[in-house]
Coordinates of C-alpha atoms in Angstrom, one line a residue:
Chain A
M134 CA 0.0 0.0 0.0
S135 CA 1.6 3.3 -1.1
E136 CA 1.9 6.7 0.5
E137 CA 0.0 8.1 -2.4
Y138 CA -3.0 5.8 -1.7
K139 CA -3.0 6.7 2.0
R140 CA -3.1 10.5 1.2
E141 CA -6.1 10.0 -1.0
Y142 CA -8.0 8.0 1.6
V143 CA -7.4 9.7 4.9
F144 CA -10.7 9.8 6.9
G145 CA -11.4 11.8 10.0
L146 CA -13.8 10.8 12.9
D147 CA -14.4 13.2 15.7
Y148 CA -16.4 11.6 18.5
G149 CA -17.7 14.8 20.2
T150 CA -19.9 14.6 23.3
S151 CA -22.9 15.9 21.3
D152 CA -22.0 15.8 17.6
F153 CA -20.1 13.3 15.5
K154 CA -18.1 14.9 12.8
F155 CA -16.7 12.7 10.0
G156 CA -15.6 12.6 6.4
P157 CA -12.7 11.9 4.0
I158 CA -10.0 14.2 3.0
A159 CA -11.9 14.6 -0.3
L160 CA -14.5 16.8 1.5
G161 CA -12.1 19.7 1.9
E162 CA -12.4 21.7 5.1
V163 CA -16.0 20.9 6.2
P164 CA -17.0 17.5 7.6
E165 CA -20.4 16.0 7.7
V166 CA -22.1 16.4 11.1
I167 CA -24.7 14.2 12.8
E168 CA -25.6 14.0 16.4
N169 CA -23.6 11.5 18.4
R170 CA -26.6 9.4 19.4
G171 CA -28.4 6.3 18.5
Y172 CA -32.1 5.3 18.9
F173 CA -33.0 1.7 19.8
I174 CA -36.1 0.8 18.0
D175 CA -38.7 -1.4 19.7
R176 CA -38.7 -4.2 17.2
S177 CA -41.2 -6.2 19.1
S178 CA -43.9 -3.6 18.5
L179 CA -46.6 -4.4 16.0
M180 CA -46.1 -1.2 14.1
S181 CA -42.4 -1.7 13.5
R182 CA -43.2 -5.2 12.2
I183 CA -45.9 -3.9 9.9
M184 CA -43.6 -1.2 8.6
G185 CA -40.9 -3.7 8.0
V186 CA -38.3 -2.0 10.2
D187 CA -35.4 -4.4 10.3
R188 CA -32.9 -2.3 12.1
E189 CA -32.3 -2.3 15.8
I190 CA -30.4 1.0 16.0
V191 CA -30.9 4.1 14.0
V192 CA -28.3 6.8 13.7
G193 CA -27.8 9.9 11.6
K194 CA -30.4 12.1 10.0
D195 CA -33.0 9.3 9.9
I196 CA -33.5 9.3 13.7
S197 CA -36.3 11.8 13.8
R198 CA -38.4 9.6 11.5
F199 CA -38.3 6.7 14.0
L200 CA -39.0 8.5 17.2
E201 CA -41.8 7.3 19.3
S202 CA -43.4 9.0 22.3
R203 CA -41.5 11.4 24.5
E204 CA -41.6 8.9 27.4
D205 CA -39.7 6.4 25.1
L206 CA -37.0 8.9 24.3
A207 CA -35.2 8.8 27.6
E208 CA -35.1 5.0 27.6
R209 CA -34.3 4.4 23.9
M210 CA -32.1 7.3 22.9
V211 CA -28.5 6.7 23.8
Y212 CA -25.9 9.5 23.8
P213 CA -22.7 7.3 24.1
M214 CA -20.1 10.0 24.6
R215 CA -22.1 12.2 27.1
N216 CA -19.1 13.0 29.2
G217 CA -16.4 11.9 26.8
V218 CA -15.8 8.5 28.4
I219 CA -17.7 5.2 27.8
A220 CA -17.7 2.7 30.5
R221 CA -16.0 -0.5 29.6
D222 CA -19.2 -2.6 30.0
D223 CA -21.7 -0.1 28.6
E224 CA -22.7 -2.3 25.7
R225 CA -25.5 -0.1 24.4
A226 CA -23.2 2.9 24.1
W227 CA -20.5 0.8 22.3
R228 CA -23.2 -0.5 19.9
V229 CA -24.1 3.1 19.0
I230 CA -20.5 4.0 18.4
R231 CA -20.2 1.0 16.1
E232 CA -23.3 2.0 14.1
L233 CA -22.2 5.6 13.9
T234 CA -18.7 4.6 12.7
R235 CA -20.2 2.2 10.1
Y236 CA -22.6 4.9 8.9
A237 CA -19.8 7.4 8.5
L238 CA -17.5 5.0 6.6
E239 CA -20.1 3.5 4.4
S240 CA -21.4 7.0 3.4
F241 CA -18.1 7.7 1.7
A242 CA -16.7 4.3 0.7
P243 CA -16.2 4.3 -3.1
P244 CA -17.7 1.3 -4.8
D245 CA -14.7 0.6 -7.1
E246 CA -12.1 -2.1 -6.7
E247 CA -9.3 0.4 -6.3
F248 CA -10.6 1.2 -2.8
Q249 CA -9.0 -1.0 -0.2
G250 CA -10.1 0.8 3.0
F251 CA -9.7 4.2 4.5
Y252 CA -6.8 5.4 6.7
V253 CA -8.9 6.4 9.6
V254 CA -7.9 9.0 12.2
A255 CA -10.3 9.0 15.1
S256 CA -10.3 11.6 17.9
I257 CA -11.6 11.1 21.4
S258 CA -11.4 12.9 24.7
I259 CA -7.9 13.4 26.3
V260 CA -9.2 11.7 29.4
S261 CA -10.3 8.5 27.6
P262 CA -8.8 5.5 29.2
R263 CA -6.7 3.0 27.2
Y264 CA -9.6 0.5 27.0
M265 CA -11.5 3.0 24.8
Y266 CA -8.6 2.9 22.3
E267 CA -8.6 -0.9 22.3
R268 CA -12.3 -1.1 21.9
L269 CA -12.3 1.4 18.9
F270 CA -9.6 -0.6 17.2
E271 CA -11.7 -3.7 17.7
I272 CA -14.8 -1.9 16.2
F273 CA -12.7 -1.0 13.1
R274 CA -11.7 -4.7 12.8
E275 CA -15.3 -5.9 13.2
L276 CA -16.6 -3.5 10.5
N277 CA -14.2 -5.0 8.0
R278 CA -16.0 -8.4 8.2
D279 CA -18.7 -7.5 5.7
R280 CA -16.6 -5.2 3.5
V281 CA -13.2 -3.7 4.0
L282 CA -13.8 -0.1 5.2
V283 CA -10.7 0.5 7.3
K284 CA -7.2 -0.3 6.1
A285 CA -5.5 1.2 9.1
A286 CA -6.5 3.4 12.0
T287 CA -5.0 5.7 14.5
I288 CA -6.5 7.5 17.5
I289 CA -5.5 10.9 18.8
P290 CA -6.8 13.1 21.7
Q291 CA -9.0 15.9 20.7
P292 CA -6.9 18.8 22.1
L293 CA -3.9 17.5 20.1
A294 CA -6.0 17.4 17.0
V295 CA -6.8 21.1 17.6
A296 CA -3.2 22.0 18.0
I297 CA -2.3 20.2 14.8
S298 CA -5.1 21.9 12.9
Q299 CA -3.7 25.2 14.0
K300 CA 0.0 24.2 13.5
T301 CA 0.8 25.3 17.0
P302 CA 3.2 23.1 18.9
T303 CA 3.1 25.0 22.2
C304 CA -0.3 26.2 23.4
T305 CA -3.1 25.5 25.8
V306 CA -6.2 24.0 24.2
V307 CA -9.6 24.5 25.8
E308 CA -11.9 22.2 24.0
S309 CA -15.5 22.5 25.1
G310 CA -18.2 20.4 23.7
H311 CA -21.7 19.5 24.8
G312 CA -20.8 17.3 27.8
N313 CA -17.5 18.5 29.1
T314 CA -14.6 20.8 28.7
Q315 CA -11.0 19.7 28.4
I316 CA -8.1 22.0 29.3
C317 CA -4.9 20.6 27.9
P318 CA -1.4 22.3 27.8
I319 CA 0.5 21.1 24.8
S320 CA 4.2 21.2 24.3
M321 CA 4.7 19.1 21.2
Y322 CA 2.7 16.4 22.9
P323 CA -0.2 16.8 25.4
V324 CA 1.1 17.4 28.9
R325 CA -1.2 14.6 30.3
N326 CA -0.6 15.2 34.0
A327 CA -1.6 18.8 33.6
V328 CA -5.0 18.1 32.0
I329 CA -8.0 19.6 33.8
A330 CA -11.5 18.4 32.9
L331 CA -14.7 20.2 33.7
N332 CA -18.0 18.3 34.1
R333 CA -19.8 20.9 32.1
G334 CA -20.1 22.1 28.5
G335 CA -22.9 23.2 26.2
G336 CA -25.3 20.7 28.0
A337 CA -25.0 22.6 31.3
A338 CA -26.1 25.8 29.5
N339 CA -29.0 23.8 28.0
T340 CA -30.1 22.8 31.6
L341 CA -30.2 26.5 32.6
T342 CA -32.0 27.4 29.4
M343 CA -34.6 24.8 30.3
E344 CA -35.2 26.5 33.6
I345 CA -35.4 30.0 32.0
L346 CA -38.0 28.6 29.6
K347 CA -40.0 27.2 32.4
D348 CA -39.9 30.5 34.3
A349 CA -41.0 32.2 31.1
G350 CA -44.1 30.0 30.8
Y351 CA -42.8 27.5 28.2
G352 CA -42.4 24.5 30.6
D353 CA -44.2 22.1 28.4
L354 CA -41.7 22.7 25.5
A355 CA -38.6 22.7 27.7
K356 CA -38.6 18.9 28.0
E357 CA -37.2 18.3 24.5
E358 CA -33.4 18.7 24.5
S359 CA -33.0 19.5 20.8
F360 CA -35.5 22.3 21.2
V361 CA -33.8 23.7 24.2
R362 CA -30.5 23.6 22.5
L363 CA -31.9 25.5 19.5
V364 CA -33.3 28.2 21.9
K365 CA -30.0 28.4 23.7
E366 CA -28.1 28.9 20.4
K367 CA -30.4 31.6 19.2
I368 CA -30.9 33.6 22.3
G369 CA -27.9 33.0 24.7
L370 CA -25.4 35.7 25.2
I371 CA -22.0 35.9 27.0
P372 CA -21.9 39.0 29.3
R373 CA -18.6 40.9 29.7
N374 CA -19.7 41.4 33.3
L375 CA -22.9 39.8 34.4
D376 CA -24.0 42.3 37.0
E377 CA -23.5 45.2 34.5
A378 CA -25.2 43.3 31.7
I379 CA -28.3 42.6 33.8
R380 CA -28.5 46.3 34.8
Y381 CA -28.2 47.3 31.2
A382 CA -30.9 44.8 30.1
K383 CA -33.3 45.9 32.7
G384 CA -32.7 49.6 31.8
N385 CA -32.9 49.0 28.1
P386 CA -35.3 46.1 27.6
E387 CA -36.1 47.0 24.0
K388 CA -32.4 46.3 23.1
V389 CA -32.3 42.9 24.7
K390 CA -35.8 41.5 24.2
V391 CA -36.0 38.7 21.8
S392 CA -38.6 36.6 20.0
L393 CA -37.9 33.3 18.3
K394 CA -40.1 31.4 15.8
I395 CA -39.2 27.7 15.5
P396 CA -39.1 26.9 11.8
G397 CA -41.7 24.4 10.6
T398 CA -43.9 24.8 13.8
R399 CA -46.3 27.2 15.3
I400 CA -44.1 27.7 18.3
K401 CA -42.9 31.2 19.1
I402 CA -40.7 32.0 22.1
V403 CA -40.9 35.6 23.4
L404 CA -38.7 37.0 26.1
D405 CA -39.6 40.6 27.0
D406 CA -39.2 41.5 30.7
M407 CA -37.2 38.4 31.2
A408 CA -34.7 39.2 28.4
W409 CA -32.0 39.8 30.9
T410 CA -31.8 36.1 31.6
R411 CA -30.2 35.7 28.1
F412 CA -26.9 36.7 29.8
L413 CA -27.2 34.0 32.4
I414 CA -26.8 31.3 29.7
G415 CA -23.4 32.4 28.6
E416 CA -22.2 33.2 32.1
F417 CA -23.0 29.7 33.3
I418 CA -20.4 28.2 31.0
F419 CA -17.7 30.4 32.3
N420 CA -18.7 30.9 36.0
P421 CA -21.4 28.7 37.4
G422 CA -20.4 29.8 40.9
H423 CA -21.9 33.3 40.4
E424 CA -24.3 33.9 43.3
I425 CA -27.2 34.5 40.9
F426 CA -27.4 30.8 40.0
Q427 CA -28.0 29.8 43.7
S428 CA -31.7 30.5 43.2
Y429 CA -31.8 28.0 40.3
F430 CA -30.0 25.4 42.3
A431 CA -32.3 26.0 45.3
R432 CA -35.3 25.3 43.1
G433 CA -33.9 22.0 41.9
M434 CA -31.7 22.7 38.9
P435 CA -28.9 20.1 39.1
K436 CA -25.5 21.7 40.0
P437 CA -22.6 20.6 37.8
S438 CA -21.0 18.1 40.2
D439 CA -17.5 16.9 40.7
I440 CA -17.3 13.3 39.4
K441 CA -14.6 10.8 38.9
I442 CA -14.5 8.7 35.8
G443 CA -11.8 6.2 35.6
D444 CA -8.8 8.0 37.0
T445 CA -10.0 11.4 36.0
Y446 CA -11.8 14.0 38.1
F447 CA -14.2 16.2 36.3
Y448 CA -14.8 19.4 38.2
G449 CA -18.3 20.8 38.2
M450 CA -18.2 24.3 39.5
M451 CA -14.6 25.5 38.9
D452 CA -14.7 28.6 36.8
M453 CA -13.1 28.6 33.3
A454 CA -10.1 30.9 34.1
E455 CA -9.3 29.0 37.3
A456 CA -9.3 25.8 35.4
V457 CA -6.9 27.2 32.8
I458 CA -4.6 28.6 35.5
T459 CA -4.6 25.3 37.5
S460 CA -3.8 23.4 34.4
V461 CA -0.9 25.7 33.3
E462 CA 0.5 25.8 36.8
R463 CA 1.0 22.1 36.7
C464 CA 3.6 22.6 34.0
S465 CA 7.2 23.8 34.4
I466 CA 7.6 27.5 35.3
E467 CA 9.7 28.1 32.2
L468 CA 6.9 26.8 30.0
Q469 CA 4.0 28.7 31.6
P470 CA 4.3 32.0 29.8
H471 CA 4.3 30.2 26.5
L472 CA 1.2 28.4 27.4
Y473 CA -0.6 31.7 28.4
S474 CA 0.6 33.3 25.2
R475 CA -1.4 30.9 23.0
I476 CA -4.7 29.8 24.4
L477 CA -6.9 28.2 21.8
L478 CA -10.6 27.9 22.3
S479 CA -12.2 25.1 20.3
G480 CA -15.4 23.1 20.1
G481 CA -19.1 23.9 19.5
N482 CA -19.5 25.4 22.9
F483 CA -17.4 28.4 21.8
S484 CA -19.6 29.3 18.8
W485 CA -21.1 32.5 20.3
D486 CA -21.8 35.8 18.5
V487 CA -22.4 39.3 19.7
P488 CA -25.6 40.7 18.2
E489 CA -25.6 44.2 16.7
G490 CA -26.3 46.9 19.2
L491 CA -25.0 44.8 22.2
E492 CA -21.3 45.2 21.6
G493 CA -19.4 45.9 24.8
I494 CA -22.2 44.4 26.9
A495 CA -22.1 40.9 25.3
V496 CA -18.7 39.5 24.3
R497 CA -17.3 36.5 22.5
P498 CA -15.8 33.6 24.4
D499 CA -12.1 34.7 23.9
E500 CA -12.8 38.1 25.3
K501 CA -14.7 36.6 28.3
L502 CA -11.8 34.3 29.2
R503 CA -9.2 37.1 28.7
Q504 CA -11.2 39.2 31.1
Q505 CA -11.5 36.4 33.6
L506 CA -7.8 35.7 33.5
L507 CA -7.0 39.4 33.9
E508 CA -9.2 39.5 37.1
K509 CA -7.0 36.7 38.4
E510 CA -3.8 38.7 37.6
I511 CA -2.8 36.8 34.4
E512 CA -1.9 39.7 32.2
G513 CA -1.2 39.5 28.5
A514 CA -2.9 36.2 27.9
N515 CA -3.5 35.7 24.2
V516 CA -6.8 33.9 23.8
S517 CA -8.2 33.1 20.4
I518 CA -11.1 31.1 19.0
V519 CA -10.0 28.8 16.3
E520 CA -11.6 29.3 12.9
D521 CA -14.8 27.2 12.7
P522 CA -14.3 25.8 16.3
K523 CA -16.8 23.0 15.7
Y524 CA -14.6 21.5 12.9
S525 CA -11.1 22.0 14.2
V526 CA -10.7 18.6 15.7
W527 CA -11.8 16.9 12.4
R528 CA -9.4 19.1 10.5
G529 CA -6.6 18.1 12.8
C530 CA -7.4 14.5 12.2
I531 CA -7.1 15.0 8.4
V532 CA -3.8 16.9 8.7
Y533 CA -2.4 14.2 11.1
G534 CA -3.5 11.4 8.8
Y535 CA -2.0 13.1 5.8
A536 CA 1.3 13.7 7.5
V537 CA 2.0 10.4 9.3
P538 CA 3.7 8.1 6.9
H539 CA 1.8 4.9 6.0
D540 CA 4.7 2.7 7.2
Y541 CA 4.8 4.2 10.7
E542 CA 3.0 1.5 12.7
W543 CA 1.1 1.9 15.9
R544 CA 3.1 1.8 19.1
W545 CA 1.2 1.5 22.4
E546 CA 4.0 3.0 24.4
R547 CA 3.7 6.2 22.4
M548 CA 0.1 5.9 21.4
E549 CA 0.8 7.0 17.8
G550 CA 1.2 5.5 14.3
W551 CA -1.1 3.3 12.2
M552 CA -2.8 0.2 13.4
Y553 CA -3.4 -2.0 10.4
V554 CA -6.8 -3.7 10.8
A555 CA -7.6 -5.1 7.3
Chain B
M35 CA -24.8 31.8 19.7
S36 CA -23.9 31.1 16.0
G37 CA -23.8 27.8 14.1
G38 CA -20.7 28.9 12.2
S39 CA -21.3 30.2 8.8
L40 CA -19.2 28.5 6.1
G41 CA -18.7 29.0 2.4
S42 CA -19.3 26.3 -0.1
R43 CA -16.1 26.5 -2.3
E44 CA -12.5 25.6 -1.5
I45 CA -9.4 24.9 -3.5
R46 CA -6.7 22.6 -2.1
L47 CA -3.4 22.5 -3.8
V48 CA -1.1 19.6 -3.0
C49 CA 2.3 20.5 -4.2
R50 CA 4.7 17.6 -4.9
L51 CA 8.2 18.9 -4.4
Q52 CA 11.0 18.0 -6.7
P53 CA 13.4 15.3 -5.5
G54 CA 16.4 17.0 -3.9
S55 CA 14.7 20.3 -3.6
R56 CA 14.9 22.5 -0.4
G57 CA 11.5 21.5 0.6
I58 CA 9.0 24.2 1.7
D59 CA 11.8 26.8 2.1
G60 CA 12.2 27.0 -1.7
I61 CA 8.5 27.7 -2.1
L62 CA 8.4 30.3 0.6
E63 CA 11.4 32.2 -0.9
A64 CA 9.8 32.1 -4.3
L65 CA 6.6 33.5 -2.9
K66 CA 8.4 36.3 -1.1
A67 CA 10.4 37.1 -4.3
A68 CA 7.1 37.4 -6.2
S69 CA 5.7 40.0 -3.6
Y70 CA 3.4 37.6 -1.7
T71 CA 3.0 38.5 1.9
L72 CA 3.6 35.7 4.3
D73 CA 1.8 36.2 7.7
G74 CA 2.2 33.1 9.8
N75 CA 0.6 30.4 7.7
N76 CA -1.2 32.9 5.5
I77 CA -0.2 33.8 2.0
L78 CA -1.6 37.1 0.7
R79 CA -1.4 39.1 -2.5
G80 CA -4.1 41.1 -4.2
S81 CA -7.3 39.1 -4.1
L82 CA -5.5 35.9 -3.2
R83 CA -5.9 34.6 0.4
A84 CA -4.3 31.2 0.9
E85 CA -3.0 29.2 3.9
L86 CA -0.3 26.6 4.3
R87 CA -2.2 23.7 5.8
A88 CA 0.2 20.8 6.1
T89 CA 3.5 19.3 5.2
S90 CA 4.1 15.6 4.9
L91 CA 6.6 14.3 7.5
S92 CA 8.9 13.2 4.7
G93 CA 8.9 16.7 3.4
D94 CA 7.9 15.8 -0.1
E95 CA 4.5 17.4 -0.2
V96 CA 3.0 20.7 0.9
V97 CA -0.8 21.3 1.2
I98 CA -2.1 24.9 0.5
L99 CA -5.7 25.9 0.9
V100 CA -6.8 28.8 -1.4
K101 CA -9.6 30.6 0.3
S102 CA -10.3 33.2 -2.3
A103 CA -8.8 34.6 -5.5
E104 CA -9.6 36.3 -8.7
P105 CA -9.1 33.9 -11.6
D106 CA -6.0 35.7 -12.9
E107 CA -4.5 35.9 -9.4
F108 CA -5.1 32.2 -9.0
R109 CA -3.5 31.4 -12.3
S110 CA -0.5 33.5 -11.4
F111 CA -0.2 31.7 -8.0
L112 CA -0.5 28.3 -9.6
N113 CA 2.1 29.3 -12.2
L114 CA 4.6 30.1 -9.5
L115 CA 3.9 26.8 -7.7
V116 CA 4.4 24.6 -10.7
R117 CA 7.7 26.3 -11.4
E118 CA 8.9 25.3 -7.9
C119 CA 7.3 21.9 -7.8
W120 CA 7.3 18.6 -9.7
Y121 CA 3.6 19.0 -10.1
V122 CA 0.6 20.3 -8.2
D123 CA -2.6 18.3 -7.6
V124 CA -5.5 20.8 -7.7
Y125 CA -8.7 19.9 -5.8
Y126 CA -11.9 21.9 -6.0
H127 CA -14.3 21.1 -3.1
L128 CA -17.8 22.3 -3.7
R129 CA -20.8 21.9 -1.3
G130 CA -24.5 22.4 -1.4
G131 CA -26.2 24.2 -4.3
D132 CA -22.9 24.6 -6.3
I133 CA -22.5 20.9 -6.9
K134 CA -25.4 20.4 -9.4
A135 CA -24.4 23.4 -11.4
A136 CA -20.7 22.4 -11.5
A137 CA -21.6 18.8 -12.4
G138 CA -24.0 20.0 -15.1
D139 CA -21.3 22.2 -16.6
L140 CA -19.0 19.2 -16.8
G141 CA -21.8 17.1 -18.5
I142 CA -22.3 14.9 -15.5
Q143 CA -25.6 13.6 -14.2
L144 CA -25.3 13.0 -10.5
P145 CA -27.3 10.2 -8.8
E146 CA -29.4 11.0 -5.8
D147 CA -27.4 8.8 -3.4
G148 CA -24.3 6.8 -3.0
V149 CA -20.7 7.6 -4.0
Y150 CA -20.2 8.6 -7.6
R151 CA -16.7 8.6 -9.2
S152 CA -15.9 9.4 -12.8
R153 CA -13.3 10.9 -15.1
V154 CA -14.0 13.5 -17.7
R155 CA -11.8 15.4 -20.2
F156 CA -11.9 19.1 -20.4
S157 CA -9.4 21.3 -22.3
G158 CA -7.3 18.3 -22.9
V159 CA -6.9 17.5 -19.2
E160 CA -8.4 14.5 -17.4
L161 CA -10.5 15.6 -14.4
K162 CA -11.3 13.2 -11.6
V163 CA -14.8 13.7 -10.2
D164 CA -15.8 12.4 -6.7
A165 CA -19.3 13.1 -5.7
Y166 CA -21.3 12.4 -2.5
P167 CA -24.8 13.6 -3.5
K168 CA -26.4 12.5 -0.2
H169 CA -24.0 14.9 1.6
G170 CA -24.1 17.6 -1.1
A171 CA -20.4 17.4 -1.8
L172 CA -18.4 17.3 -5.0
T173 CA -14.6 17.2 -5.5
V174 CA -13.1 17.8 -8.9
S175 CA -9.3 17.3 -9.2
Y176 CA -6.5 17.2 -11.7
R177 CA -2.8 17.2 -11.9
A178 CA -1.3 20.5 -13.0
G179 CA 2.2 21.0 -14.5
W180 CA 3.8 23.4 -16.8
R181 CA 1.7 22.3 -19.8
E182 CA -1.7 22.7 -18.0
V183 CA -0.9 26.2 -16.7
N184 CA 0.9 27.6 -19.8
S185 CA -1.7 26.3 -22.3
G186 CA -4.4 28.2 -20.3
A187 CA -6.2 24.9 -19.5
A188 CA -5.8 25.5 -15.7
L189 CA -7.6 28.9 -16.0
R190 CA -10.4 27.4 -18.1
I191 CA -10.9 24.6 -15.7
H192 CA -11.0 27.1 -12.8
E193 CA -13.6 29.2 -14.5
K194 CA -15.6 26.2 -15.7
I195 CA -15.9 24.6 -12.2
L196 CA -16.5 27.8 -10.4
G197 CA -19.0 29.0 -13.0
M198 CA -17.0 32.0 -14.0
G199 CA -17.3 31.6 -17.8
G200 CA -18.1 34.3 -20.3
G201 CA -21.6 34.7 -18.9
R202 CA -20.4 36.2 -15.7
G203 CA -21.4 39.8 -15.0
I204 CA -19.1 42.7 -14.4
I205 CA -19.8 42.6 -10.6
G206 CA -18.9 39.0 -10.5
K207 CA -15.7 39.6 -12.4
L208 CA -14.8 42.4 -10.1
L209 CA -15.4 40.4 -7.0
G210 CA -13.9 37.1 -8.1
W211 CA -15.2 34.4 -5.8
I212 CA -15.5 34.7 -2.1
R213 CA -16.1 31.9 0.4

């Protein structure tokens, strides 16, 4: 198998906590995106037999056509990467990962004989334990039983993929997805003993948005997560300073009020006198410890808790700047200034805009973190959001797969190289 | 919060360096000598905005992403690269609504689903077409050397694929294409 063949058939898989991004190098700079979830169909039901449904798990854009009642959703819908780690014995989650992977590879596998499998670069959380690597390689092997889809595979941590996509060998990557946030200093390789993980991401902001919707009289709609996520994305704002932003919103309600019509439905969300709560959504991502959130916790909103998964602690309430500082300060003193001088924000949880007319009151995530760091006496930090933050991990996968020579075989001791599975 | 707006057209240039060449340094020096501005990984001149995306570990290939360029500026850029390289593989990545128009211009009827691969000839050059209609993605590629650039074939291919033929209005000609 030649280097030329490998370069033509590099394939990236980014197993995000909420979205699964995938596609071959031939797609250019933009991968396909589907939700990282699978729906287990009740095949014993009469309707599924009448309709001739022969699949057990549905993934991809077809899912919404198979959904049953709301009550069934919680039981049958599986989000395998919710916090970035799948338990070794969580068979339902692993089956969803297998189906998602098959869906991705089959979508782009050419039918001709020249094709002898992709060179797959998969990316998973930096806190993923070794058994997840082993299980993924096993899945790639299994998928080859029907038809060779994977020639060789390699697996890299998501923060490293971001650094590769930005061609930045020394930096601090803050990768924030739906379920968690990973803060990882990188000096050629990830500094693994300095990694800090937060048990919150876009999903925590969804939870708060749900409470805001309930308070605004939309409690019946707030039960569906995809709806809540859409509302969050459309109305959420990051305040430069939360107290000032709330004062501004209450004094200038016409500038902050918002109404949102959900396409294809009769549903319309209007926030008038409660428009100030838009700023709470963004603040919660950066600083859930602000006293204003106590009233939500007191009323039963779950507090992001500290949890331990495998050997890793995921902190629930640590603010974003504190997490960055804690992570950087675990590295050598000589390295620390370099790590502050290039902080890269990546992941779908950093895709926030500032609406026209609210400049200075609302800010983008890079400005928010810079401000937070300054308050903790970290001056001159250079924080930037990577271009298209949702896709940077996938792009890093493609660059990595392109660059690593085809004859560089996988080594467990270094966790790099190609594992041939066909 | 935004979903991240993206354009639907990209050009990827994979430059195969000549054996025994000085690697990417030779290309960078040639770019500087031709008044291109190098800013980090970005390459800028006139309407051209490009980015160095990757280098193979063996140093024999360099990948450049062209984000925008007037056709003439693109031809000039490609002209410089083929002088410095053994050859340049040019990839046009189209998404969404552009793919049917581009396929139609090349005389290709795309299926609704599956993976479609074909080869067509245009201006004496063999173009490789990879289409993923279900995902609204189309890639057209060819190998460019001295002959393809000097004969004007590279420019004609560029205009054909990006829909910049003679029918283009004056505003379009002024603006070139923008992501």
